[in-house]
Structure formats: C-alpha cells, structure tokens
PDB file of C-alpha atoms and ligand atoms in Angstrom:
ATOM      1  CA  MET X   1     -16.653   3.809  18.152  1.00 90.00           C
ATOM      2  CA  LYS X   2     -15.539   2.767  21.613  1.00 94.00           C
ATOM      3  CA  ALA X   3     -12.198   4.610  21.679  1.00 95.00           C
ATOM      4  CA  ARG X   4     -12.141   8.244  22.827  1.00 97.00           C
ATOM      5  CA  ASP X   5      -9.053   9.044  20.753  1.00 98.00           C
ATOM      6  CA  PHE X   6      -7.606   7.959  17.413  1.00 98.00           C
ATOM      7  CA  LEU X   7      -3.920   7.392  18.115  1.00 98.00           C
ATOM      8  CA  SER X   8      -3.488   4.098  16.258  1.00 98.00           C
ATOM      9  CA  VAL X   9      -5.395   1.876  13.844  1.00 98.00           C
ATOM     10  CA  ARG X  10      -5.177  -0.634  16.690  1.00 98.00           C
ATOM     11  CA  ASP X  11      -7.595   1.583  18.688  1.00 95.00           C
ATOM     12  CA  VAL X  12     -10.450   0.490  16.429  1.00 98.00           C
ATOM     13  CA  SER X  13     -11.925  -2.932  15.719  1.00 98.00           C
ATOM     14  CA  ARG X  14     -12.443  -4.461  12.297  1.00 98.00           C
ATOM     15  CA  GLU X  15     -16.182  -3.714  12.515  1.00 98.00           C
ATOM     16  CA  GLU X  16     -15.544  -0.127  13.569  1.00 98.00           C
ATOM     17  CA  ILE X  17     -13.166   0.413  10.639  1.00 98.00           C
ATOM     18  CA  HIS X  18     -15.813  -0.864   8.236  1.00 98.00           C
ATOM     19  CA  GLU X  19     -18.406   1.422   9.845  1.00 98.00           C
ATOM     20  CA  LEU X  20     -16.014   4.357   9.415  1.00 98.00           C
ATOM     21  CA  PHE X  21     -15.513   3.407   5.750  1.00 98.00           C
ATOM     22  CA  THR X  22     -19.285   3.257   5.203  1.00 98.00           C
ATOM     23  CA  LEU X  23     -19.708   6.677   6.812  1.00 98.00           C
ATOM     24  CA  ALA X  24     -16.777   8.100   4.819  1.00 99.00           C
ATOM     25  CA  ARG X  25     -18.285   6.843   1.556  1.00 98.00           C
ATOM     26  CA  SER X  26     -21.646   8.340   2.454  1.00 98.00           C
ATOM     27  CA  MET X  27     -19.956  11.664   3.247  1.00 98.00           C
ATOM     28  CA  LYS X  28     -18.071  11.492  -0.035  1.00 98.00           C
ATOM     29  CA  LYS X  29     -21.306  10.933  -1.958  1.00 98.00           C
ATOM     30  CA  ASP X  30     -23.443  13.467  -0.150  1.00 98.00           C
ATOM     31  CA  PRO X  31     -21.271  15.932   1.831  1.00 98.00           C
ATOM     32  CA  ARG X  32     -24.139  18.388   2.411  1.00 98.00           C
ATOM     33  CA  LYS X  33     -26.043  15.833   4.464  1.00 98.00           C
ATOM     34  CA  TYR X  34     -23.392  16.215   7.165  1.00 98.00           C
ATOM     35  CA  ALA X  35     -22.985  19.997   6.948  1.00 98.00           C
ATOM     36  CA  LYS X  36     -24.164  20.550  10.535  1.00 98.00           C
ATOM     37  CA  SER X  37     -22.793  17.403  12.197  1.00 98.00           C
ATOM     38  CA  LEU X  38     -20.116  19.237  14.177  1.00 98.00           C
ATOM     39  CA  GLU X  39     -21.716  22.671  14.254  1.00 98.00           C
ATOM     40  CA  PHE X  40     -19.888  25.175  16.462  1.00 97.00           C
ATOM     41  CA  LYS X  41     -17.159  22.659  17.356  1.00 98.00           C
ATOM     42  CA  THR X  42     -13.491  23.537  16.939  1.00 98.00           C
ATOM     43  CA  LEU X  43     -10.574  21.252  16.150  1.00 98.00           C
ATOM     44  CA  ALA X  44      -7.095  22.516  17.073  1.00 98.00           C
ATOM     45  CA  LEU X  45      -4.398  21.449  14.604  1.00 98.00           C
ATOM     46  CA  ILE X  46      -0.973  21.237  16.243  1.00 98.00           C
ATOM     47  CA  PHE X  47       1.834  20.871  13.699  1.00 97.00           C
ATOM     48  CA  GLU X  48       5.441  20.317  14.688  1.00 96.00           C
ATOM     49  CA  LYS X  49       6.317  19.145  11.162  1.00 97.00           C
ATOM     50  CA  PRO X  50       5.309  20.438   7.701  1.00 96.00           C
ATOM     51  CA  SER X  51       2.201  19.217   5.865  1.00 97.00           C
ATOM     52  CA  LEU X  52       0.091  19.718   2.763  1.00 98.00           C
ATOM     53  CA  ARG X  53      -2.500  16.929   2.847  1.00 98.00           C
ATOM     54  CA  THR X  54      -3.002  16.534   6.592  1.00 98.00           C
ATOM     55  CA  ARG X  55      -3.486  20.229   7.183  1.00 98.00           C
ATOM     56  CA  THR X  56      -5.758  20.747   4.189  1.00 98.00           C
ATOM     57  CA  SER X  57      -7.889  17.661   4.773  1.00 98.00           C
ATOM     58  CA  PHE X  58      -8.504  18.334   8.478  1.00 98.00           C
ATOM     59  CA  ASP X  59      -9.058  22.029   7.874  1.00 98.00           C
ATOM     60  CA  VAL X  60     -11.512  21.546   5.022  1.00 98.00           C
ATOM     61  CA  GLY X  61     -13.026  18.459   6.666  1.00 98.00           C
ATOM     62  CA  ILE X  62     -14.048  20.108   9.939  1.00 98.00           C
ATOM     63  CA  GLN X  63     -15.508  23.065   8.037  1.00 98.00           C
ATOM     64  CA  GLN X  64     -17.568  20.759   5.817  1.00 98.00           C
ATOM     65  CA  LEU X  65     -18.981  19.278   9.036  1.00 98.00           C
ATOM     66  CA  GLY X  66     -20.022  22.722  10.236  1.00 98.00           C
ATOM     67  CA  GLY X  67     -17.120  23.311  12.616  1.00 98.00           C
ATOM     68  CA  PHE X  68     -13.990  25.445  12.786  1.00 98.00           C
ATOM     69  CA  SER X  69     -10.283  24.712  12.802  1.00 98.00           C
ATOM     70  CA  LEU X  70      -7.397  26.431  14.497  1.00 97.00           C
ATOM     71  CA  TYR X  71      -3.897  26.004  13.075  1.00 97.00           C
ATOM     72  CA  LEU X  72      -1.101  26.102  15.637  1.00 96.00           C
ATOM     73  CA  SER X  73       2.342  26.146  14.048  1.00 94.00           C
ATOM     74  CA  PRO X  74       5.552  24.712  15.532  1.00 87.00           C
ATOM     75  CA  ASN X  75       6.717  28.174  16.570  1.00 86.00           C
ATOM     76  CA  GLU X  76       3.523  29.018  18.410  1.00 85.00           C
ATOM     77  CA  ILE X  77       3.266  26.175  20.893  1.00 86.00           C
ATOM     78  CA  SER X  78       6.743  24.640  21.205  1.00 84.00           C
ATOM     79  CA  LEU X  79       5.212  21.582  22.882  1.00 88.00           C
ATOM     80  CA  GLY X  80       7.101  20.690  26.031  1.00 87.00           C
ATOM     81  CA  LYS X  81       9.429  23.672  25.720  1.00 89.00           C
ATOM     82  CA  ARG X  82       7.411  26.866  26.118  1.00 91.00           C
ATOM     83  CA  GLU X  83       4.762  24.925  28.032  1.00 93.00           C
ATOM     84  CA  SER X  84       4.388  21.325  29.215  1.00 95.00           C
ATOM     85  CA  ILE X  85       2.215  18.865  27.281  1.00 96.00           C
ATOM     86  CA  HIS X  86      -0.016  18.654  30.351  1.00 97.00           C
ATOM     87  CA  ASP X  87      -0.616  22.401  30.451  1.00 96.00           C
ATOM     88  CA  VAL X  88      -1.203  22.640  26.702  1.00 96.00           C
ATOM     89  CA  ALA X  89      -3.847  19.893  27.024  1.00 97.00           C
ATOM     90  CA  LYS X  90      -5.508  21.514  30.031  1.00 98.00           C
ATOM     91  CA  ASN X  91      -5.720  24.899  28.293  1.00 97.00           C
ATOM     92  CA  LEU X  92      -6.949  23.634  24.946  1.00 98.00           C
ATOM     93  CA  GLU X  93      -9.678  21.406  26.416  1.00 98.00           C
ATOM     94  CA  ARG X  94     -11.342  24.556  27.808  1.00 98.00           C
ATOM     95  CA  MET X  95     -11.623  26.125  24.360  1.00 98.00           C
ATOM     96  CA  VAL X  96     -11.753  23.467  21.646  1.00 98.00           C
ATOM     97  CA  GLN X  97     -13.551  20.130  21.247  1.00 98.00           C
ATOM     98  CA  GLY X  98     -10.745  18.091  19.665  1.00 98.00           C
ATOM     99  CA  ILE X  99      -7.021  18.168  18.933  1.00 98.00           C
ATOM    100  CA  MET X 100      -5.115  16.782  15.968  1.00 98.00           C
ATOM    101  CA  ILE X 101      -1.361  16.553  16.506  1.00 98.00           C
ATOM    102  CA  ARG X 102       1.513  15.948  14.094  1.00 98.00           C
ATOM    103  CA  THR X 103       4.734  15.561  16.037  1.00 97.00           C
ATOM    104  CA  PHE X 104       7.959  13.597  16.476  1.00 97.00           C
ATOM    105  CA  ALA X 105       7.888  11.270  19.514  1.00 97.00           C
ATOM    106  CA  HIS X 106       4.781   9.061  19.631  1.00 98.00           C
ATOM    107  CA  GLN X 107       4.742   9.402  23.434  1.00 98.00           C
ATOM    108  CA  ILE X 108       3.637  13.032  22.986  1.00 97.00           C
ATOM    109  CA  VAL X 109       0.269  12.021  21.491  1.00 98.00           C
ATOM    110  CA  ILE X 110      -0.167   9.345  24.171  1.00 98.00           C
ATOM    111  CA  ASP X 111       0.563  11.894  26.923  1.00 98.00           C
ATOM    112  CA  MET X 112      -1.754  14.431  25.343  1.00 98.00           C
ATOM    113  CA  ALA X 113      -4.550  11.839  25.202  1.00 98.00           C
ATOM    114  CA  ASN X 114      -3.973  10.949  28.859  1.00 98.00           C
ATOM    115  CA  TYR X 115      -4.119  14.572  30.017  1.00 98.00           C
ATOM    116  CA  ALA X 116      -6.884  15.946  27.790  1.00 98.00           C
ATOM    117  CA  SER X 117     -10.596  15.266  28.309  1.00 98.00           C
ATOM    118  CA  ILE X 118     -11.254  15.903  24.584  1.00 98.00           C
ATOM    119  CA  PRO X 119     -10.471  13.549  21.647  1.00 98.00           C
ATOM    120  CA  ILE X 120      -6.900  13.452  20.325  1.00 98.00           C
ATOM    121  CA  ILE X 121      -6.195  12.447  16.720  1.00 98.00           C
ATOM    122  CA  ASN X 122      -2.736  11.327  15.609  1.00 98.00           C
ATOM    123  CA  GLY X 123      -1.850  13.258  12.446  1.00 98.00           C
ATOM    124  CA  LEU X 124       1.536  11.464  12.152  1.00 98.00           C
ATOM    125  CA  THR X 125       4.297  10.694  14.603  1.00 98.00           C
ATOM    126  CA  ASP X 126       7.705   9.095  14.032  1.00 98.00           C
ATOM    127  CA  TYR X 127       5.986   5.812  14.886  1.00 98.00           C
ATOM    128  CA  SER X 128       2.699   5.828  13.003  1.00 98.00           C
ATOM    129  CA  HIS X 129       0.315   7.553  10.601  1.00 99.00           C
ATOM    130  CA  PRO X 130      -3.105   5.992  11.244  1.00 99.00           C
ATOM    131  CA  CYS X 131      -5.247   8.519   9.307  1.00 99.00           C
ATOM    132  CA  GLN X 132      -3.138   7.800   6.233  1.00 99.00           C
ATOM    133  CA  ALA X 133      -3.723   4.049   6.548  1.00 99.00           C
ATOM    134  CA  MET X 134      -7.476   4.604   6.884  1.00 99.00           C
ATOM    135  CA  ALA X 135      -7.541   6.641   3.671  1.00 99.00           C
ATOM    136  CA  ASP X 136      -5.324   4.072   1.955  1.00 99.00           C
ATOM    137  CA  PHE X 137      -7.459   1.052   2.780  1.00 99.00           C
ATOM    138  CA  LEU X 138     -10.587   2.989   1.814  1.00 99.00           C
ATOM    139  CA  THR X 139      -8.888   3.655  -1.530  1.00 99.00           C
ATOM    140  CA  LEU X 140      -7.932  -0.001  -1.891  1.00 99.00           C
ATOM    141  CA  LEU X 141     -11.536  -0.999  -1.166  1.00 98.00           C
ATOM    142  CA  GLU X 142     -12.868   1.446  -3.764  1.00 98.00           C
ATOM    143  CA  HIS X 143     -10.508   0.157  -6.449  1.00 98.00           C
ATOM    144  CA  LYS X 144     -10.727  -3.564  -5.736  1.00 98.00           C
ATOM    145  CA  GLY X 145     -14.288  -3.822  -4.443  1.00 98.00           C
ATOM    146  CA  LYS X 146     -13.123  -5.891  -1.459  1.00 98.00           C
ATOM    147  CA  LEU X 147     -10.274  -6.082   1.038  1.00 98.00           C
ATOM    148  CA  GLU X 148     -10.068  -9.532   2.543  1.00 98.00           C
ATOM    149  CA  GLY X 149      -7.447 -11.740   0.926  1.00 98.00           C
ATOM    150  CA  LEU X 150      -5.735  -8.964  -1.040  1.00 98.00           C
ATOM    151  CA  LYS X 151      -1.967  -8.534  -0.904  1.00 99.00           C
ATOM    152  CA  LEU X 152      -0.401  -5.112  -0.357  1.00 99.00           C
ATOM    153  CA  THR X 153       3.376  -4.851  -0.623  1.00 99.00           C
ATOM    154  CA  TYR X 154       5.085  -1.874   0.936  1.00 99.00           C
ATOM    155  CA  VAL X 155       8.523  -1.329  -0.599  1.00 99.00           C
ATOM    156  CA  GLY X 156      11.039   0.868   1.217  1.00 98.00           C
ATOM    157  CA  ASP X 157      11.714   2.105   4.730  1.00 98.00           C
ATOM    158  CA  GLY X 158      10.022   0.273   7.623  1.00 98.00           C
ATOM    159  CA  ASN X 159       8.689   3.597   8.933  1.00 98.00           C
ATOM    160  CA  ASN X 160       5.571   5.204  10.450  1.00 98.00           C
ATOM    161  CA  VAL X 161       3.503   4.627   7.310  1.00 99.00           C
ATOM    162  CA  ALA X 162       4.636   0.987   7.071  1.00 99.00           C
ATOM    163  CA  HIS X 163       3.611   0.410  10.713  1.00 99.00           C
ATOM    164  CA  SER X 164       0.089   1.776  10.208  1.00 99.00           C
ATOM    165  CA  LEU X 165      -0.346  -0.228   6.992  1.00 99.00           C
ATOM    166  CA  MET X 166       0.621  -3.423   8.857  1.00 99.00           C
ATOM    167  CA  PHE X 167      -1.851  -2.629  11.660  1.00 99.00           C
ATOM    168  CA  ALA X 168      -4.665  -1.885   9.201  1.00 99.00           C
ATOM    169  CA  GLY X 169      -3.924  -4.948   7.065  1.00 99.00           C
ATOM    170  CA  ALA X 170      -3.943  -7.159  10.165  1.00 98.00           C
ATOM    171  CA  ARG X 171      -7.330  -5.783  11.265  1.00 98.00           C
ATOM    172  CA  LEU X 172      -8.905  -6.015   7.808  1.00 98.00           C
ATOM    173  CA  GLY X 173      -7.553  -9.352   6.577  1.00 98.00           C
ATOM    174  CA  VAL X 174      -5.246  -7.828   3.962  1.00 99.00           C
ATOM    175  CA  ASN X 175      -1.868  -9.553   3.605  1.00 99.00           C
ATOM    176  CA  VAL X 176       0.904  -6.998   4.063  1.00 99.00           C
ATOM    177  CA  THR X 177       4.467  -7.643   2.925  1.00 99.00           C
ATOM    178  CA  VAL X 178       7.160  -5.117   3.791  1.00 99.00           C
ATOM    179  CA  ALA X 179      10.175  -5.307   1.437  1.00 99.00           C
ATOM    180  CA  CYS X 180      12.991  -3.262   2.937  1.00 99.00           C
ATOM    181  CA  PRO X 181      16.791  -3.156   3.078  1.00 98.00           C
ATOM    182  CA  PRO X 182      18.374  -5.074   5.976  1.00 98.00           C
ATOM    183  CA  GLY X 183      18.562  -2.729   8.965  1.00 98.00           C
ATOM    184  CA  PHE X 184      15.465  -0.772   7.898  1.00 98.00           C
ATOM    185  CA  GLU X 185      12.818  -3.239   9.033  1.00 98.00           C
ATOM    186  CA  PRO X 186       9.646  -2.055  10.784  1.00 98.00           C
ATOM    187  CA  ASN X 187       9.847  -1.671  14.563  1.00 98.00           C
ATOM    188  CA  LEU X 188       9.876  -5.173  16.062  1.00 98.00           C
ATOM    189  CA  THR X 189       7.104  -4.462  18.590  1.00 98.00           C
ATOM    190  CA  ALA X 190       4.883  -3.033  15.847  1.00 98.00           C
ATOM    191  CA  PHE X 191       5.547  -6.083  13.673  1.00 98.00           C
ATOM    192  CA  ARG X 192       4.742  -8.490  16.519  1.00 98.00           C
ATOM    193  CA  GLN X 193       1.547  -6.596  17.373  1.00 98.00           C
ATOM    194  CA  ALA X 194       0.419  -6.737  13.740  1.00 98.00           C
ATOM    195  CA  VAL X 195       1.159 -10.471  13.557  1.00 98.00           C
ATOM    196  CA  GLU X 196      -0.814 -10.973  16.771  1.00 98.00           C
ATOM    197  CA  ASP X 197      -3.793  -8.919  15.497  1.00 98.00           C
ATOM    198  CA  ALA X 198      -3.678 -10.765  12.171  1.00 98.00           C
ATOM    199  CA  LYS X 199      -4.503 -14.068  13.895  1.00 98.00           C
ATOM    200  CA  ALA X 200      -8.144 -12.911  14.083  1.00 98.00           C
ATOM    201  CA  THR X 201      -8.426 -12.299  10.331  1.00 98.00           C
ATOM    202  CA  GLY X 202      -5.890 -14.730   8.895  1.00 98.00           C
ATOM    203  CA  ALA X 203      -3.888 -11.947   7.256  1.00 98.00           C
ATOM    204  CA  LYS X 204      -0.243 -12.712   6.588  1.00 98.00           C
ATOM    205  CA  ILE X 205       2.156 -10.011   7.767  1.00 98.00           C
ATOM    206  CA  GLU X 206       5.730 -10.521   6.603  1.00 98.00           C
ATOM    207  CA  VAL X 207       9.045  -8.738   6.125  1.00 98.00           C
ATOM    208  CA  VAL X 208      11.374  -9.616   3.246  1.00 98.00           C
ATOM    209  CA  HIS X 209      14.517  -8.042   1.852  1.00 98.00           C
ATOM    210  CA  ASP X 210      14.129  -8.886  -1.834  1.00 98.00           C
ATOM    211  CA  PRO X 211      11.797  -6.335  -3.484  1.00 98.00           C
ATOM    212  CA  LYS X 212      11.119  -8.604  -6.476  1.00 98.00           C
ATOM    213  CA  GLU X 213      10.095 -11.472  -4.216  1.00 98.00           C
ATOM    214  CA  GLY X 214       8.043  -9.070  -2.073  1.00 98.00           C
ATOM    215  CA  VAL X 215       5.875  -7.702  -4.865  1.00 98.00           C
ATOM    216  CA  LYS X 216       5.073 -11.100  -6.391  1.00 98.00           C
ATOM    217  CA  ASP X 217       1.290 -11.459  -6.801  1.00 98.00           C
ATOM    218  CA  ALA X 218       0.665  -8.119  -5.097  1.00 98.00           C
ATOM    219  CA  ASP X 219      -2.651  -6.327  -5.670  1.00 99.00           C
ATOM    220  CA  ALA X 220      -1.106  -3.060  -4.530  1.00 99.00           C
ATOM    221  CA  ILE X 221       2.442  -1.752  -4.384  1.00 99.00           C
ATOM    222  CA  TYR X 222       3.020   1.031  -1.893  1.00 99.00           C
ATOM    223  CA  THR X 223       6.069   3.170  -1.245  1.00 99.00           C
ATOM    224  CA  ASP X 224       7.081   6.222   0.784  1.00 99.00           C
ATOM    225  CA  VAL X 225      10.079   8.535   1.008  1.00 98.00           C
ATOM    226  CA  TRP X 226      13.376   6.910   1.979  1.00 98.00           C
ATOM    227  CA  ALA X 227      14.119   9.566   4.615  1.00 98.00           C
ATOM    228  CA  SER X 228      11.182  10.787   6.691  1.00 98.00           C
ATOM    229  CA  MET X 229      10.680  14.199   8.252  1.00 98.00           C
ATOM    230  CA  GLY X 230      13.344  14.539  10.928  1.00 97.00           C
ATOM    231  CA  GLN X 231      15.786  12.253   9.049  1.00 98.00           C
ATOM    232  CA  GLU X 232      16.912  14.854   6.504  1.00 97.00           C
ATOM    233  CA  GLY X 233      20.550  14.423   7.596  1.00 98.00           C
ATOM    234  CA  GLU X 234      20.469  10.765   6.517  1.00 98.00           C
ATOM    235  CA  ALA X 235      18.870  11.401   3.125  1.00 98.00           C
ATOM    236  CA  GLU X 236      22.043  11.195   0.996  1.00 97.00           C
ATOM    237  CA  ALA X 237      23.374   8.043   2.667  1.00 97.00           C
ATOM    238  CA  ARG X 238      19.966   6.371   2.405  1.00 98.00           C
ATOM    239  CA  LYS X 239      19.742   7.038  -1.345  1.00 98.00           C
ATOM    240  CA  LYS X 240      22.506   4.498  -2.025  1.00 97.00           C
ATOM    241  CA  ILE X 241      21.071   1.870   0.299  1.00 98.00           C
ATOM    242  CA  PHE X 242      17.525   2.174  -1.001  1.00 98.00           C
ATOM    243  CA  ARG X 243      18.275   2.399  -4.752  1.00 98.00           C
ATOM    244  CA  PRO X 244      17.359  -1.298  -5.399  1.00 98.00           C
ATOM    245  CA  TYR X 245      13.985  -0.604  -3.760  1.00 98.00           C
ATOM    246  CA  GLN X 246      12.852   2.006  -6.288  1.00 98.00           C
ATOM    247  CA  VAL X 247       9.344   1.327  -7.574  1.00 99.00           C
ATOM    248  CA  ASN X 248       9.731   1.509 -11.355  1.00 98.00           C
ATOM    249  CA  THR X 249       7.979  -0.101 -14.306  1.00 98.00           C
ATOM    250  CA  GLN X 250      10.154  -3.184 -14.014  1.00 98.00           C
ATOM    251  CA  LEU X 251       9.308  -3.765 -10.345  1.00 98.00           C
ATOM    252  CA  MET X 252       5.611  -3.133 -11.067  1.00 98.00           C
ATOM    253  CA  SER X 253       5.748  -5.868 -13.734  1.00 98.00           C
ATOM    254  CA  TYR X 254       6.383  -8.544 -11.076  1.00 98.00           C
ATOM    255  CA  ALA X 255       3.076  -7.749  -9.325  1.00 98.00           C
ATOM    256  CA  LYS X 256      -0.386  -8.710 -10.635  1.00 98.00           C
ATOM    257  CA  PRO X 257      -1.137  -7.052 -14.007  1.00 98.00           C
ATOM    258  CA  ASP X 258      -3.961  -5.038 -12.438  1.00 98.00           C
ATOM    259  CA  ALA X 259      -1.951  -4.008  -9.363  1.00 98.00           C
ATOM    260  CA  ILE X 260      -2.416  -0.425  -8.244  1.00 98.00           C
ATOM    261  CA  PHE X 261       0.413   1.888  -7.193  1.00 99.00           C
ATOM    262  CA  MET X 262       0.054   3.718  -3.877  1.00 99.00           C
ATOM    263  CA  HIS X 263       2.041   6.452  -2.098  1.00 99.00           C
ATOM    264  CA  CYS X 264       1.117   8.610   0.896  1.00 98.00           C
ATOM    265  CA  LEU X 265       2.853  11.604  -0.726  1.00 98.00           C
ATOM    266  CA  PRO X 266       4.878  13.786  -0.864  1.00 98.00           C
ATOM    267  CA  ALA X 267       6.791  11.716  -3.445  1.00 98.00           C
ATOM    268  CA  HIS X 268      10.439  12.175  -4.242  1.00 98.00           C
ATOM    269  CA  ARG X 269      10.133  11.429  -7.934  1.00 98.00           C
ATOM    270  CA  GLY X 270      13.194   9.682  -9.306  1.00 98.00           C
ATOM    271  CA  ASP X 271      14.075   8.244  -5.883  1.00 98.00           C
ATOM    272  CA  GLU X 272      11.532   5.844  -4.367  1.00 98.00           C
ATOM    273  CA  VAL X 273       9.295   6.026  -7.452  1.00 98.00           C
ATOM    274  CA  THR X 274       9.751   6.970 -11.098  1.00 98.00           C
ATOM    275  CA  ASP X 275       7.568   9.531 -12.898  1.00 98.00           C
ATOM    276  CA  GLU X 276       6.455   6.755 -15.196  1.00 98.00           C
ATOM    277  CA  VAL X 277       4.883   4.808 -12.311  1.00 98.00           C
ATOM    278  CA  VAL X 278       3.472   7.689 -10.277  1.00 98.00           C
ATOM    279  CA  ASP X 279       1.857   9.152 -13.427  1.00 98.00           C
ATOM    280  CA  SER X 280       0.665   5.786 -14.791  1.00 98.00           C
ATOM    281  CA  LYS X 281      -2.913   4.557 -15.053  1.00 98.00           C
ATOM    282  CA  GLN X 282      -2.173   2.149 -12.200  1.00 98.00           C
ATOM    283  CA  SER X 283      -1.386   5.014  -9.838  1.00 99.00           C
ATOM    284  CA  VAL X 284      -4.089   5.953  -7.294  1.00 99.00           C
ATOM    285  CA  VAL X 285      -2.020   8.426  -5.286  1.00 99.00           C
ATOM    286  CA  PHE X 286      -4.425  11.354  -5.672  1.00 99.00           C
ATOM    287  CA  ASP X 287      -7.395   9.165  -4.757  1.00 99.00           C
ATOM    288  CA  GLU X 288      -5.529   8.403  -1.529  1.00 99.00           C
ATOM    289  CA  ALA X 289      -4.972  12.113  -0.949  1.00 99.00           C
ATOM    290  CA  GLU X 290      -8.661  12.897  -1.513  1.00 99.00           C
ATOM    291  CA  ASN X 291      -9.726  10.045   0.736  1.00 99.00           C
ATOM    292  CA  ARG X 292      -7.796  11.604   3.605  1.00 99.00           C
ATOM    293  CA  LEU X 293     -10.622  14.150   3.642  1.00 99.00           C
ATOM    294  CA  HIS X 294     -13.475  11.635   3.674  1.00 99.00           C
ATOM    295  CA  ALA X 295     -11.868   9.126   6.072  1.00 99.00           C
ATOM    296  CA  GLN X 296     -10.928  11.840   8.569  1.00 98.00           C
ATOM    297  CA  LYS X 297     -14.368  13.441   8.394  1.00 98.00           C
ATOM    298  CA  ALA X 298     -15.785  10.079   9.468  1.00 98.00           C
ATOM    299  CA  ILE X 299     -13.245   9.842  12.309  1.00 98.00           C
ATOM    300  CA  MET X 300     -13.927  13.412  13.525  1.00 98.00           C
ATOM    301  CA  HIS X 301     -17.674  12.776  13.300  1.00 98.00           C
ATOM    302  CA  GLU X 302     -17.446   9.690  15.491  1.00 98.00           C
ATOM    303  CA  LEU X 303     -15.089  11.224  18.065  1.00 98.00           C
ATOM    304  CA  MET X 304     -16.453  14.740  18.334  1.00 98.00           C
ATOM    305  CA  LYS X 305     -20.219  14.441  17.759  1.00 96.00           C
TER     306      LYS X 305
HETATM  307  N1  LIG O 401       0.554  12.096   3.398  1.00 97.81           N
HETATM  308  C1  LIG O 401       0.630  13.136   4.231  1.00 97.81           C
HETATM  309  O1  LIG O 401       0.438  13.030   5.437  1.00 97.81           O
HETATM  310  O2  LIG O 401       0.942  14.326   3.638  1.00 97.81           O
HETATM  311  P1  LIG O 401       1.371  15.661   4.365  1.00 97.81           P
HETATM  312  O3  LIG O 401       2.702  15.405   5.026  1.00 97.81           O
HETATM  313  O4  LIG O 401       1.476  16.698   3.289  1.00 97.81           O
HETATM  314  O5  LIG O 401       0.336  16.020   5.386  1.00 97.81           O
HETATM  315  N1  LIG O 402       7.229   8.739   6.290  1.00 97.81           N
HETATM  316  C1  LIG O 402       6.924  10.104   5.900  1.00 97.81           C
HETATM  317  C2  LIG O 402       5.459  10.268   5.684  1.00 97.81           C
HETATM  318  C3  LIG O 402       5.030  11.640   5.234  1.00 97.81           C
HETATM  319  C4  LIG O 402       3.545  11.760   5.062  1.00 97.81           C
HETATM  320  C5  LIG O 402       7.417  11.056   6.979  1.00 97.81           C
HETATM  321  O1  LIG O 402       7.238  10.767   8.164  1.00 97.81           O
HETATM  322  O2  LIG O 402       7.999  12.078   6.629  1.00 97.81           O
END
C-alpha cells in the first residue's frame, strides 16, 4: 500500500483494495497465522463520538495481530480544546505506532495525518467512513462472488457512509445509486470525485430522488440512519421528510429477487428500515459488522507493519 494513512477510500487504488480484501479473507480464515504481525505495537483509539462496532473491531483486531490498543474517550483528549491537534499528534507519535480517530470535522483527521509521523486511520468523520465501506464491499464480494458490474443502491441521507460507498464503488466498478430526498444529496465535491474516479472502471455513480426508481435492478440495497451523530436536533424533522425512503418489504421487492440488504448499523428499526427487512434472510448486516474486524486488520497490517 503506497499511502501512509487511511483517511479515504480514495487513498487506495483498485489493486490495493483487492489486495486488502485478499489479506482480510486470509486473516478471517486463519487468524492465528497473523498473531504476531504487529507484536508490541500500540494503536491509540481517539473517540469524539460513541461507537460499538468501530471500537470493538479495532480493539479486538489489533490484539489479534499481537498488538495493544489504547482507548481515549472524548473527555480525556478534548481535541483542539485542551490541547491542539498538532500537540496531540506530536505526543502520541512518541508512544504509539498508529492512531485511529472518530471525530466530527474531516479536517481534523487530515491535520492529524499532516502533523503525525505515524499512520492515521479515519474511524468516521462527518464526511466519510472509509473502514465501513471496505467491510461493506468485502461483504458484497463474499455474497455475490464478484463486484464488477453489480448495482448497489443507497437509500436515505447523502451522508458520510454514502460518500464512502460512492468512492469504493467508483474504484471497484460497482454502480452506486444514491436515492435521497431533495436537499439531502451527497456532498457535490464527493459526488464529482466519485464520478471522476469511476471513469477508470466504468462504474455508474448517480443520484435520484425516487426510491422505487433507484432500487430497480439493484443487487444490494443499503441504508443508514436518517440523522447522523451530531444531528440529533434534526432527528424529528427528518423523520417526516425521509418516511418515503424507508426500506421495507415493498421497496425490497423492486430490486433483484436475490438482492441483499445492507446497513452499517446502528439501525433505527421502524424508521429507515423495518424489522421484517433487517431480520430477513436477505439481510447481511451482521456479516458487515464482522467484516469490520477482518478488513481493518488488513488495513492496520499494511500501515503499521
Ligand atoms: N457502523 C459503525 O461504525 O458502528 P459504530 O458507530 O457502533 O462504531
Ligand atoms: N451516518 C452515521 C453512521 C454511523 C456508523 C453517523 O455518522 O452517525
């Protein structure tokens, strides 16, 4: 892997993503083989937002590779308040060999990567969630046996998860349709970058407003919460706007009969997805969660070895 950090799916080439998937699958099959890969190395986990999957998967992942993790909660560091991002980076690089950050402004992970001499991994910002997209496309590959030419439709808010799915689809030749309410489209720069990247693979990246039209012929239907972390104040108002974008059995019926249902989790059951869909045979949401572990182990291995 050429990149020193993993801030965006755009940091890695198509070939590098496939190499990471191959390594992740090998780690999944035979975890003990890699039990000493990152021996004595420590990954600091900086969280400015809550987490179940990201914390658990990085924590367990680094330990399975022979290393240690250090959890730093929002109250402990207060990035940029108690201490500048620069000084946090300069302190941590003397004691740990990598940093995963989950924060609000995307610029914080970029700044951290610029200041620190050790690898920085983006564990979600308001702008993107690249580790999630890696686990998701690994899951798609496992279930469909291929990626190129598939269609993934993301239904809901044009948010951080939607951006990373567009970037990954563009790199891997997977057509990505985002079906969202008017005014909740993905960031325009992110969309244009994905369209640009997609020229190399022929993937079609599009935004539509009609969910039914969006999911037509989809191999995978993906959704996420309507209000992300940090947008709690908008949650009630968004419920009304997003209601027609709920992924329910009826919406699933417009996709291919063997379409899988995907969600990064946590799910707000009854809002963006019904119990019936999330608990159906088509649902692969817990495979995605498990694959966070394997995909991120591959990423840590490549960056920190
Ligand atoms: N999908 C995901 O990132 O979950 P957490 O917020 O629980 O880490
Ligand atoms: N879009 C969601 C993803 C959570 C994993 C959020 O940012 O809260």
